[in-house]
Amino acid sequence: MDKIKMTVPLVEMDGDEMTRILWKMIKDELLNPFIELKTEYYDLGLENRNKTDDKVTADSAEATKKYGVAVKCATITPNAARMTEYDLKEMWKSPNGTIRAILDGTVFRAPIIVKGIEPCVKNWKKPITIARHAYGDVYKNTEMDIPGPGKCELVYTSQNGEEVRSLVHEYKGAGVAQAMHNLDDSIESFAKSCFSFALDTKQDLWFATKDTISKTYDHTFKDIFQDIFDKEYKEKFEEAGINYFYTLIDDAVARVMKSEGGYIWACKNYDGDVMSDMVSSAFGSLAMMTSVLVSPQGYYEYEAAHGTVQRHYYKHLNGEETSTNSVATIFAWTGALRKRGELDGISELTVFADKLEEACKNTIESGKMTNDLALITTIENPTVLNSEEFIKAVRETLEASL
Ligand code: NAP
Ligand code: MG
């Protein structure tokens, strides 16, 4: 069989620890034998980030703007312990944060569903994709301890010095106060990323806030979404046969629990933080969760939602066997390859991505899986494979389907 040829490179962002080990295995076993892989390689491993003063991270994000599609391995976000472990010059920022700041994107997280790994919510049949607005609100707030009786106000001063004041509360005793903000630009980018990802994946888009209570703040989110939808996306949604649906956050939560899944749920920053943990754990396993950063300009960066699986890596370094699940990392590659195939009109690449995903699912459904899934599967007597054996088993399933 001839290898599939690519015309435009993928931006490849290598990473750290156990996922870096899996990265190489995936390329050797599942990609290079079938594709003449064309990538522009950026080593985002912590050692190289330190060596390049983290320039490599910004460069990789710029390359994503140039080529449109990136695939990223999990990376260490340094903390105090990592400073000594890697002898770092500085506590470099989270690469995901740096990349997101450059691409101005929204992160969409979706579970990979297989038979035998059943969601806790029994009527969930299709993935629920969570889109979290990643700017502002309580994450960039200002808080104040109110020591005793007195008046707390919000004051806005315009550039020419005019003041607008609004009473927060007349305190009769001690208490607390908080101010939050957001930006129209950021909300617009969020909305555009959500609408284009819905079109891209042909799924309905749900959005919910508490606009009945928050008549200015949350209402602005609702209005901006509706405005952009009416102006830019309404017809496209009709053509694609999908819907945009706005409701109150409490109504949304109730509907989500009763739904069968298969839509994108756009959430404000805090809701997204909380709901993504709930939805992902209810679907089964962090190791079966994909993540894609979509910029409002339509740049895509695919990755697994989990981290570098440090505990497994230390076992690996000790020469012990590991059983680390590579499925979400494989799906990062298939997501990126499929997108490249679509953008460049290379249908073989799209078909290959579908087949590799099917091979992962079929391998697990046949009872062969890594330990994390064996612990929660409803399949009886699963065969527990180590990290490498699982990838080889996927290759066997894949080859049989090609
Ligand atoms: P983690 O890599 O998400 O792993 C936490 C635990 O979850 C593991 O110890 C393992 O549990 C289980 N797990 C996660 N992924 C798994 C997989 N693919 N297969 C099997 N089990 C899996 O989080 P961490 O170990 O606490 O963090 C390590 C590093 O990752 C940190 O430096 C953090 O900064 C970084 N991180 C990066 C990203 C990213 O790049 N997107 C995201 C999150 C964290 P058991 O040990 O019980 O088997
Ligand atoms: Mg959280």
Tab-separated table of C-alpha atoms and ligand atoms in Angstrom:
chain	number	residue	atom	x	y	z
A	1	MET	CA	0.000	0.000	0.000
A	2	ASP	CA	1.281	3.470	-0.900
A	3	LYS	CA	1.676	5.861	1.968
A	4	ILE	CA	-0.759	8.770	2.139
A	5	LYS	CA	0.864	12.023	1.057
A	6	MET	CA	0.320	15.384	2.711
A	7	THR	CA	0.683	18.777	1.064
A	8	VAL	CA	0.693	21.207	3.995
A	9	PRO	CA	2.523	20.434	7.253
A	10	LEU	CA	0.881	19.950	10.595
A	11	VAL	CA	2.376	21.936	13.440
A	12	GLU	CA	3.676	19.239	15.788
A	13	MET	CA	4.168	20.289	19.420
A	14	ASP	CA	6.028	17.613	21.355
A	15	GLY	CA	5.717	17.510	25.132
A	16	ASP	CA	6.791	15.904	28.387
A	17	GLU	CA	7.051	12.760	30.488
A	18	MET	CA	4.810	9.744	29.792
A	19	THR	CA	2.883	11.433	27.021
A	20	ARG	CA	6.183	12.177	25.248
A	21	ILE	CA	6.967	8.444	25.349
A	22	LEU	CA	3.499	7.644	23.955
A	23	TRP	CA	3.914	10.355	21.302
A	24	LYS	CA	6.879	8.558	19.739
A	25	MET	CA	5.189	5.143	19.922
A	26	ILE	CA	2.078	6.536	18.221
A	27	LYS	CA	4.139	8.018	15.400
A	28	ASP	CA	6.235	4.870	14.947
A	29	GLU	CA	3.390	2.362	15.067
A	30	LEU	CA	0.260	4.149	13.913
A	31	LEU	CA	1.260	7.065	11.690
A	32	ASN	CA	4.626	6.729	9.948
A	33	PRO	CA	3.874	3.270	8.461
A	34	PHE	CA	0.776	4.668	6.714
A	35	ILE	CA	1.396	8.357	6.068
A	36	GLU	CA	4.281	10.342	4.665
A	37	LEU	CA	3.910	12.525	7.688
A	38	LYS	CA	4.645	16.159	6.999
A	39	THR	CA	5.048	18.168	10.191
A	40	GLU	CA	6.824	21.277	11.351
A	41	TYR	CA	8.259	20.082	14.640
A	42	TYR	CA	8.408	22.186	17.810
A	43	ASP	CA	9.846	20.647	20.947
A	44	LEU	CA	7.738	21.984	23.821
A	45	GLY	CA	9.385	19.593	26.273
A	46	LEU	CA	10.281	21.571	29.401
A	47	GLU	CA	14.016	21.211	28.805
A	48	ASN	CA	13.771	22.883	25.414
A	49	ARG	CA	11.336	25.536	26.636
A	50	ASN	CA	13.930	26.416	29.262
A	51	LYS	CA	16.750	26.369	26.724
A	52	THR	CA	14.891	28.710	24.345
A	53	ASP	CA	13.560	30.980	27.128
A	54	ASP	CA	10.141	29.642	26.157
A	55	LYS	CA	10.438	31.197	22.693
A	56	VAL	CA	9.630	27.796	21.184
A	57	THR	CA	6.104	27.951	22.618
A	58	ALA	CA	5.314	31.310	21.037
A	59	ASP	CA	6.927	30.154	17.777
A	60	SER	CA	4.736	27.064	17.684
A	61	ALA	CA	1.616	29.192	18.175
A	62	GLU	CA	2.722	31.540	15.378
A	63	ALA	CA	3.260	28.514	13.127
A	64	THR	CA	-0.306	27.438	13.917
A	65	LYS	CA	-1.496	30.785	12.579
A	66	LYS	CA	0.531	30.169	9.428
A	67	TYR	CA	-0.584	26.584	8.718
A	68	GLY	CA	-3.938	26.477	10.525
A	69	VAL	CA	-3.681	23.128	12.318
A	70	ALA	CA	-1.562	21.910	15.235
A	71	VAL	CA	-1.339	18.750	17.318
A	72	LYS	CA	0.020	19.062	20.832
A	73	CYS	CA	1.396	16.590	23.356
A	74	ALA	CA	0.718	17.238	27.070
A	75	THR	CA	3.304	19.494	28.689
A	76	ILE	CA	4.444	20.247	32.209
A	77	THR	CA	3.269	23.523	33.693
A	78	PRO	CA	6.190	24.372	35.967
A	79	ASN	CA	5.730	24.797	39.710
A	80	ALA	CA	8.269	25.073	42.535
A	81	ALA	CA	9.105	21.354	42.436
A	82	ARG	CA	9.769	21.492	38.676
A	83	MET	CA	12.153	24.446	39.145
A	84	THR	CA	14.614	22.159	40.932
A	85	GLU	CA	13.786	18.994	38.993
A	86	TYR	CA	14.628	20.684	35.656
A	87	ASP	CA	16.972	23.389	36.964
A	88	LEU	CA	14.810	26.069	35.330
A	89	LYS	CA	15.901	29.651	34.659
A	90	GLU	CA	12.361	30.846	35.349
A	91	MET	CA	8.986	29.410	36.286
A	92	TRP	CA	7.789	29.410	32.675
A	93	LYS	CA	4.094	29.995	32.097
A	94	SER	CA	1.670	27.267	31.134
A	95	PRO	CA	2.240	26.536	27.409
A	96	ASN	CA	-1.506	26.130	26.926
A	97	GLY	CA	-2.021	29.597	28.397
A	98	THR	CA	0.639	31.091	26.104
A	99	ILE	CA	-0.778	29.399	23.015
A	100	ARG	CA	-4.332	30.388	23.906
A	101	ALA	CA	-3.288	33.994	24.424
A	102	ILE	CA	-1.729	34.084	20.926
A	103	LEU	CA	-4.540	32.253	19.115
A	104	ASP	CA	-7.349	33.809	21.201
A	105	GLY	CA	-9.282	30.588	21.184
A	106	THR	CA	-11.899	28.613	23.007
A	107	VAL	CA	-11.228	25.102	24.277
A	108	PHE	CA	-13.728	22.373	23.405
A	109	ARG	CA	-13.567	19.170	25.414
A	110	ALA	CA	-15.346	16.027	24.277
A	111	PRO	CA	-15.386	12.458	25.601
A	112	ILE	CA	-14.573	9.466	23.398
A	113	ILE	CA	-17.438	7.023	23.738
A	114	VAL	CA	-16.932	3.255	23.528
A	115	LYS	CA	-19.187	0.352	24.410
A	116	GLY	CA	-18.135	-1.111	27.710
A	117	ILE	CA	-17.194	2.218	29.277
A	118	GLU	CA	-20.633	3.453	30.238
A	119	PRO	CA	-21.474	7.009	31.332
A	120	CYS	CA	-22.925	7.341	34.854
A	121	VAL	CA	-25.908	9.092	33.282
A	122	LYS	CA	-27.576	6.179	31.559
A	123	ASN	CA	-29.394	8.156	28.851
A	124	TRP	CA	-26.167	9.804	27.579
A	125	LYS	CA	-25.493	8.058	24.285
A	126	LYS	CA	-23.491	10.657	22.395
A	127	PRO	CA	-20.664	12.943	23.508
A	128	ILE	CA	-21.421	16.239	25.221
A	129	THR	CA	-18.813	18.773	24.203
A	130	ILE	CA	-18.128	21.549	26.684
A	131	ALA	CA	-16.890	24.932	25.446
A	132	ARG	CA	-15.577	27.109	28.245
A	133	HIS	CA	-15.059	30.833	27.863
A	134	ALA	CA	-11.527	31.271	29.104
A	135	TYR	CA	-11.457	34.961	29.991
A	136	GLY	CA	-12.517	37.110	32.919
A	137	ASP	CA	-15.377	36.807	35.415
A	138	VAL	CA	-14.414	35.460	38.828
A	139	TYR	CA	-10.955	34.421	37.512
A	140	LYS	CA	-9.932	38.056	37.062
A	141	ASN	CA	-11.945	39.566	39.869
A	142	THR	CA	-11.184	42.108	42.573
A	143	GLU	CA	-12.329	41.236	46.052
A	144	MET	CA	-12.554	43.298	49.171
A	145	ASP	CA	-13.002	42.593	52.838
A	146	ILE	CA	-15.537	45.041	54.195
A	147	PRO	CA	-14.459	45.650	57.792
A	148	GLY	CA	-17.619	47.321	59.102
A	149	PRO	CA	-20.486	49.746	58.400
A	150	GLY	CA	-20.057	51.973	55.331
A	151	LYS	CA	-20.834	52.312	51.655
A	152	CYS	CA	-19.303	50.232	48.839
A	153	GLU	CA	-19.561	51.584	45.264
A	154	LEU	CA	-18.439	50.647	41.765
A	155	VAL	CA	-16.852	53.635	40.018
A	156	TYR	CA	-16.080	53.834	36.296
A	157	THR	CA	-13.955	56.788	35.169
A	158	SER	CA	-13.960	57.447	31.429
A	159	GLN	CA	-10.848	58.644	29.593
A	160	ASN	CA	-12.036	62.269	29.803
A	161	GLY	CA	-12.650	61.992	33.504
A	162	GLU	CA	-16.413	61.491	33.715
A	163	GLU	CA	-17.507	59.245	36.517
A	164	VAL	CA	-20.319	56.736	36.668
A	165	ARG	CA	-21.110	55.413	40.145
A	166	SER	CA	-23.222	52.555	41.240
A	167	LEU	CA	-24.007	51.520	44.778
A	168	VAL	CA	-22.996	47.976	45.662
A	169	HIS	CA	-24.295	47.993	49.212
A	170	GLU	CA	-24.798	50.099	52.319
A	171	TYR	CA	-23.110	47.911	54.906
A	172	LYS	CA	-24.544	47.889	58.425
A	173	GLY	CA	-21.813	45.534	59.540
A	174	ALA	CA	-18.798	43.611	58.206
A	175	GLY	CA	-18.987	41.646	54.958
A	176	VAL	CA	-17.326	41.072	51.594
A	177	ALA	CA	-17.538	42.552	48.093
A	178	GLN	CA	-16.405	41.455	44.657
A	179	ALA	CA	-16.112	43.080	41.232
A	180	MET	CA	-15.759	41.175	37.962
A	181	HIS	CA	-15.368	42.240	34.369
A	182	ASN	CA	-15.481	40.969	30.837
A	183	LEU	CA	-14.873	42.410	27.361
A	184	ASP	CA	-17.121	42.538	24.309
A	185	ASP	CA	-14.156	41.499	22.137
A	186	SER	CA	-13.541	38.406	24.186
A	187	ILE	CA	-17.207	37.415	24.304
A	188	GLU	CA	-17.436	37.894	20.523
A	189	SER	CA	-14.406	35.673	19.935
A	190	PHE	CA	-15.922	33.071	22.215
A	191	ALA	CA	-19.227	33.186	20.356
A	192	LYS	CA	-17.558	32.935	16.940
A	193	SER	CA	-15.406	29.992	18.020
A	194	CYS	CA	-18.523	28.223	19.308
A	195	PHE	CA	-20.592	28.852	16.185
A	196	SER	CA	-17.809	27.780	13.841
A	197	PHE	CA	-17.047	24.651	15.835
A	198	ALA	CA	-20.746	23.723	15.829
A	199	LEU	CA	-20.805	24.069	12.041
A	200	ASP	CA	-17.574	22.166	11.763
A	201	THR	CA	-18.813	19.204	13.784
A	202	LYS	CA	-22.470	19.494	12.666
A	203	GLN	CA	-23.768	19.592	16.226
A	204	ASP	CA	-26.338	21.844	17.876
A	205	LEU	CA	-24.988	24.609	20.084
A	206	TRP	CA	-26.464	25.299	23.520
A	207	PHE	CA	-25.606	28.392	25.507
A	208	ALA	CA	-26.852	29.335	28.953
A	209	THR	CA	-26.308	32.116	31.479
A	210	LYS	CA	-28.224	33.603	34.403
A	211	ASP	CA	-29.509	36.628	32.469
A	212	THR	CA	-32.779	36.868	34.438
A	213	ILE	CA	-30.792	37.758	37.558
A	214	SER	CA	-27.735	39.316	35.941
A	215	LYS	CA	-29.599	41.755	33.715
A	216	THR	CA	-26.558	43.641	32.441
A	217	TYR	CA	-23.601	41.303	32.789
A	218	ASP	CA	-24.985	37.937	31.718
A	219	HIS	CA	-27.477	39.612	29.416
A	220	THR	CA	-24.568	41.064	27.441
A	221	PHE	CA	-23.313	37.522	26.815
A	222	LYS	CA	-26.763	36.474	25.641
A	223	ASP	CA	-27.140	39.520	23.366
A	224	ILE	CA	-23.704	39.225	21.789
A	225	PHE	CA	-24.273	35.545	21.008
A	226	GLN	CA	-27.695	36.260	19.484
A	227	ASP	CA	-26.385	39.211	17.479
A	228	ILE	CA	-23.507	37.289	15.958
A	229	PHE	CA	-25.740	34.308	15.300
A	230	ASP	CA	-28.360	36.394	13.472
A	231	LYS	CA	-25.793	38.324	11.433
A	232	GLU	CA	-23.257	35.660	10.539
A	233	TYR	CA	-24.411	32.140	11.257
A	234	LYS	CA	-28.182	31.755	11.043
A	235	GLU	CA	-28.272	30.736	7.393
A	236	LYS	CA	-25.232	28.519	7.687
A	237	PHE	CA	-26.846	26.700	10.606
A	238	GLU	CA	-30.034	26.191	8.593
A	239	GLU	CA	-28.052	24.797	5.686
A	240	ALA	CA	-26.194	22.442	8.017
A	241	GLY	CA	-29.447	21.393	9.689
A	242	ILE	CA	-28.293	22.359	13.185
A	243	ASN	CA	-29.714	24.683	15.847
A	244	TYR	CA	-28.556	27.379	18.211
A	245	PHE	CA	-30.427	27.182	21.476
A	246	TYR	CA	-30.249	29.681	24.358
A	247	THR	CA	-31.707	28.976	27.770
A	248	LEU	CA	-31.184	29.750	31.462
A	249	ILE	CA	-28.302	27.928	33.129
A	250	ASP	CA	-30.557	26.045	35.560
A	251	ASP	CA	-32.815	24.937	32.727
A	252	ALA	CA	-29.740	23.881	30.752
A	253	VAL	CA	-28.448	21.716	33.597
A	254	ALA	CA	-31.805	19.943	33.875
A	255	ARG	CA	-31.983	19.375	30.110
A	256	VAL	CA	-28.391	18.113	29.930
A	257	MET	CA	-29.154	15.409	32.497
A	258	LYS	CA	-32.180	14.240	30.536
A	259	SER	CA	-30.600	14.479	27.080
A	260	GLU	CA	-28.887	11.801	25.070
A	261	GLY	CA	-25.928	14.077	24.276
A	262	GLY	CA	-24.632	14.967	20.848
A	263	TYR	CA	-24.363	18.761	21.179
A	264	ILE	CA	-21.955	21.481	22.225
A	265	TRP	CA	-22.636	23.232	25.522
A	266	ALA	CA	-21.081	26.694	25.649
A	267	CYS	CA	-20.440	27.880	29.200
A	268	LYS	CA	-19.248	31.057	30.819
A	269	ASN	CA	-15.877	30.747	32.532
A	270	TYR	CA	-17.028	29.518	35.942
A	271	ASP	CA	-19.831	27.305	34.623
A	272	GLY	CA	-17.375	25.742	32.186
A	273	ASP	CA	-14.829	25.084	34.897
A	274	VAL	CA	-17.361	23.289	37.074
A	275	MET	CA	-19.438	21.579	34.394
A	276	SER	CA	-16.476	20.234	32.428
A	277	ASP	CA	-15.265	18.346	35.499
A	278	MET	CA	-18.757	17.011	36.103
A	279	VAL	CA	-19.393	15.993	32.508
A	280	SER	CA	-15.948	14.441	32.003
A	281	SER	CA	-16.040	12.364	35.163
A	282	ALA	CA	-19.598	11.260	34.419
A	283	PHE	CA	-18.432	10.003	31.019
A	284	GLY	CA	-15.854	7.743	32.637
A	285	SER	CA	-12.205	8.606	32.279
A	286	LEU	CA	-9.906	11.581	31.891
A	287	ALA	CA	-7.833	9.405	29.596
A	288	MET	CA	-10.761	9.300	27.137
A	289	MET	CA	-11.242	13.045	26.833
A	290	THR	CA	-10.103	15.096	23.858
A	291	SER	CA	-9.535	18.796	23.723
A	292	VAL	CA	-9.341	21.217	20.824
A	293	LEU	CA	-8.545	24.897	20.865
A	294	VAL	CA	-10.476	26.724	18.136
A	295	SER	CA	-9.614	30.319	17.341
A	296	PRO	CA	-12.236	32.738	15.991
A	297	GLN	CA	-10.150	32.904	12.788
A	298	GLY	CA	-10.483	29.136	12.398
A	299	TYR	CA	-7.093	27.859	13.590
A	300	TYR	CA	-7.197	24.498	15.353
A	301	GLU	CA	-4.960	22.959	17.986
A	302	TYR	CA	-5.761	19.377	19.042
A	303	GLU	CA	-4.633	17.639	22.226
A	304	ALA	CA	-5.576	15.185	24.955
A	305	ALA	CA	-7.328	16.723	27.972
A	306	HIS	CA	-5.127	14.910	30.503
A	307	GLY	CA	-1.641	15.879	31.634
A	308	THR	CA	1.744	14.230	31.231
A	309	VAL	CA	0.838	11.323	33.573
A	310	GLN	CA	3.837	11.969	35.792
A	311	ARG	CA	3.291	8.995	38.126
A	312	HIS	CA	3.463	6.529	35.226
A	313	TYR	CA	6.551	8.256	33.844
A	314	TYR	CA	8.493	7.759	37.059
A	315	LYS	CA	7.571	4.067	36.962
A	316	HIS	CA	8.768	3.967	33.359
A	317	LEU	CA	12.074	5.601	34.358
A	318	ASN	CA	12.449	2.934	37.051
A	319	GLY	CA	12.203	0.275	34.378
A	320	GLU	CA	8.721	-0.764	35.525
A	321	GLU	CA	5.938	-1.605	33.099
A	322	THR	CA	3.265	1.049	32.541
A	323	SER	CA	-0.287	0.745	31.288
A	324	THR	CA	-0.940	4.304	30.145
A	325	ASN	CA	-3.936	4.994	27.935
A	326	SER	CA	-2.911	6.590	24.632
A	327	VAL	CA	-6.410	6.962	23.160
A	328	ALA	CA	-6.876	10.697	23.780
A	329	THR	CA	-3.411	11.412	22.370
A	330	ILE	CA	-4.160	9.265	19.301
A	331	PHE	CA	-7.423	11.207	18.866
A	332	ALA	CA	-5.464	14.458	19.012
A	333	TRP	CA	-3.541	13.211	15.969
A	334	THR	CA	-6.631	11.955	14.155
A	335	GLY	CA	-8.436	15.232	14.822
A	336	ALA	CA	-5.535	17.192	13.355
A	337	LEU	CA	-5.046	14.845	10.388
A	338	ARG	CA	-8.755	14.889	9.580
A	339	LYS	CA	-8.783	18.691	9.660
A	340	ARG	CA	-5.689	18.803	7.404
A	341	GLY	CA	-7.413	16.364	5.067
A	342	GLU	CA	-10.531	18.556	4.919
A	343	LEU	CA	-8.620	21.797	4.402
A	344	ASP	CA	-6.290	20.363	1.751
A	345	GLY	CA	-8.855	18.169	0.007
A	346	ILE	CA	-6.992	14.926	0.801
A	347	SER	CA	-9.811	12.466	1.415
A	348	GLU	CA	-7.396	9.564	2.108
A	349	LEU	CA	-6.209	11.448	5.178
A	350	THR	CA	-9.764	11.961	6.447
A	351	VAL	CA	-10.624	8.310	5.848
A	352	PHE	CA	-7.433	7.226	7.613
A	353	ALA	CA	-8.296	9.366	10.645
A	354	ASP	CA	-11.754	7.762	10.820
A	355	LYS	CA	-10.265	4.280	10.542
A	356	LEU	CA	-7.663	4.869	13.223
A	357	GLU	CA	-10.344	6.147	15.603
A	358	GLU	CA	-12.508	3.125	14.827
A	359	ALA	CA	-9.513	0.869	15.435
A	360	CYS	CA	-9.034	2.360	18.913
A	361	LYS	CA	-12.695	1.860	19.769
A	362	ASN	CA	-12.883	-1.647	18.291
A	363	THR	CA	-9.757	-2.721	20.159
A	364	ILE	CA	-11.275	-1.635	23.470
A	365	GLU	CA	-14.678	-3.080	22.610
A	366	SER	CA	-12.985	-6.419	21.854
A	367	GLY	CA	-11.819	-6.428	25.482
A	368	LYS	CA	-8.212	-5.237	25.005
A	369	MET	CA	-7.488	-2.110	27.017
A	370	THR	CA	-5.181	-0.324	29.413
A	371	ASN	CA	-5.558	-0.654	33.160
A	372	ASP	CA	-7.463	2.615	33.749
A	373	LEU	CA	-10.304	1.325	31.551
A	374	ALA	CA	-10.113	-2.264	32.802
A	375	LEU	CA	-10.938	-0.898	36.253
A	376	ILE	CA	-14.226	0.650	35.102
A	377	THR	CA	-15.356	-1.436	32.135
A	378	THR	CA	-18.568	-3.450	32.031
A	379	ILE	CA	-16.843	-5.937	29.684
A	380	GLU	CA	-16.125	-9.176	31.536
A	381	ASN	CA	-12.555	-10.408	31.884
A	382	PRO	CA	-10.844	-7.644	29.904
A	383	THR	CA	-7.272	-8.186	28.741
A	384	VAL	CA	-5.068	-5.564	30.398
A	385	LEU	CA	-2.304	-4.417	28.065
A	386	ASN	CA	0.757	-2.317	28.785
A	387	SER	CA	1.284	1.037	27.056
A	388	GLU	CA	3.119	-0.440	24.095
A	389	GLU	CA	0.988	-3.566	23.719
A	390	PHE	CA	-2.163	-1.464	23.509
A	391	ILE	CA	-0.749	0.655	20.678
A	392	LYS	CA	0.368	-2.532	18.873
A	393	ALA	CA	-3.117	-4.020	19.335
A	394	VAL	CA	-4.629	-0.882	17.781
A	395	ARG	CA	-2.218	-1.275	14.867
A	396	GLU	CA	-3.376	-4.837	14.307
A	397	THR	CA	-7.022	-3.765	14.301
A	398	LEU	CA	-6.171	-0.870	11.983
A	399	GLU	CA	-4.249	-3.019	9.509
A	400	ALA	CA	-7.126	-5.470	9.326
A	401	SER	CA	-9.459	-2.602	8.376
A	402	LEU	CA	-7.259	-1.031	5.682
B	1	NAP	P1	-2.399	13.847	34.726
B	1	NAP	O1	-1.284	13.696	33.804
B	1	NAP	O2	-3.686	14.264	34.121
B	1	NAP	O3	-2.610	12.472	35.515
B	1	NAP	C1	-3.303	12.371	36.730
B	1	NAP	C2	-3.691	10.911	36.968
B	1	NAP	O4	-4.788	10.571	36.143
B	1	NAP	C3	-2.604	9.912	36.616
B	1	NAP	O5	-1.705	9.727	37.670
B	1	NAP	C4	-3.418	8.686	36.285
B	1	NAP	O6	-3.926	8.051	37.455
B	1	NAP	C5	-4.627	9.286	35.581
B	1	NAP	N1	-4.387	9.444	34.130
B	1	NAP	C6	-4.366	10.607	33.436
B	1	NAP	N2	-4.169	10.362	32.142
B	1	NAP	C7	-4.052	9.034	32.020
B	1	NAP	C8	-3.808	8.171	30.911
B	1	NAP	N3	-3.646	8.649	29.671
B	1	NAP	N4	-3.749	6.841	31.132
B	1	NAP	C9	-3.920	6.333	32.359
B	1	NAP	N5	-4.146	7.101	33.440
B	1	NAP	C10	-4.210	8.432	33.287
B	1	NAP	O7	-2.042	14.873	35.859
B	1	NAP	P2	-0.715	14.962	36.754
B	1	NAP	O8	0.070	13.686	36.669
B	1	NAP	O9	-1.172	15.447	38.047
B	1	NAP	O10	0.070	16.109	36.074
B	1	NAP	C11	1.270	15.884	35.394
B	1	NAP	C12	1.672	17.134	34.642
B	1	NAP	O11	0.739	17.375	33.615
B	1	NAP	C13	1.747	18.382	35.478
B	1	NAP	O12	3.044	18.921	35.378
B	1	NAP	C14	0.734	19.330	34.836
B	1	NAP	O13	1.236	20.624	34.778
B	1	NAP	C15	0.586	18.774	33.459
B	1	NAP	N6	-0.712	19.001	32.800
B	1	NAP	C16	-0.667	19.312	31.480
B	1	NAP	C17	-1.831	19.466	30.747
B	1	NAP	C18	-1.729	19.801	29.294
B	1	NAP	O14	-0.648	19.922	28.750
B	1	NAP	N7	-2.822	19.930	28.613
B	1	NAP	C19	-3.063	19.275	31.376
B	1	NAP	C20	-3.086	18.916	32.725
B	1	NAP	C21	-1.902	18.773	33.414
B	1	NAP	P3	-3.160	6.872	38.223
B	1	NAP	O15	-1.873	7.440	38.673
B	1	NAP	O16	-4.113	6.566	39.344
B	1	NAP	O17	-2.982	5.729	37.276
B	2	MG	MG	-11.857	22.764	37.279
